[in-house]
Amino acid sequence: DTGLAAEWRDQVGHELARGLRRHIGADQPLEPVPA
């Protein structure tokens, strides 16, 4: 997958990851914590 579609997906991924980190706290791991 190349071109604008790949760039768009990458940008969306970065935005989601940044939002998630902001939501849970920058010091928290992004991986799910084992129960």
Tab-separated table of C-alpha atoms in Angstrom:
chain	number	residue	atom	x	y	z
A	1	ASP	CA	0.000	0.000	0.000
A	2	THR	CA	1.587	3.248	-1.114
A	3	GLY	CA	0.766	6.845	-1.851
A	4	LEU	CA	-1.868	9.030	-0.236
A	5	ALA	CA	-3.738	6.103	1.302
A	6	ALA	CA	-0.641	5.011	3.229
A	7	GLU	CA	0.144	8.577	4.296
A	8	TRP	CA	-3.439	9.092	5.446
A	9	ARG	CA	-3.436	5.837	7.435
A	10	ASP	CA	-0.115	6.705	9.053
A	11	GLN	CA	-1.347	10.187	9.971
A	12	VAL	CA	-4.549	8.808	11.478
A	13	GLY	CA	-2.537	6.240	13.440
A	14	HIS	CA	-0.301	8.952	14.844
A	15	GLU	CA	-3.299	11.087	15.819
A	16	LEU	CA	-5.032	8.150	17.523
A	17	ALA	CA	-1.880	7.143	19.392
A	18	ARG	CA	-1.308	10.721	20.543
A	19	GLY	CA	-4.901	11.045	21.704
A	20	LEU	CA	-4.692	7.729	23.533
A	21	ARG	CA	-1.479	8.735	25.301
A	22	ARG	CA	-3.078	12.038	26.304
A	23	HIS	CA	-6.122	10.188	27.610
A	24	ILE	CA	-4.278	7.597	29.701
A	25	GLY	CA	-1.242	9.725	30.541
A	26	ALA	CA	2.078	9.985	28.745
A	27	ASP	CA	3.801	7.868	31.399
A	28	GLN	CA	1.474	4.908	30.920
A	29	PRO	CA	2.304	2.051	28.511
A	30	LEU	CA	0.214	1.728	25.353
A	31	GLU	CA	0.129	-2.054	25.667
A	32	PRO	CA	-2.848	-3.588	27.456
A	33	VAL	CA	-1.975	-4.497	31.041
A	34	PRO	CA	-2.423	-8.214	31.807
A	35	ALA	CA	-5.288	-8.855	34.203
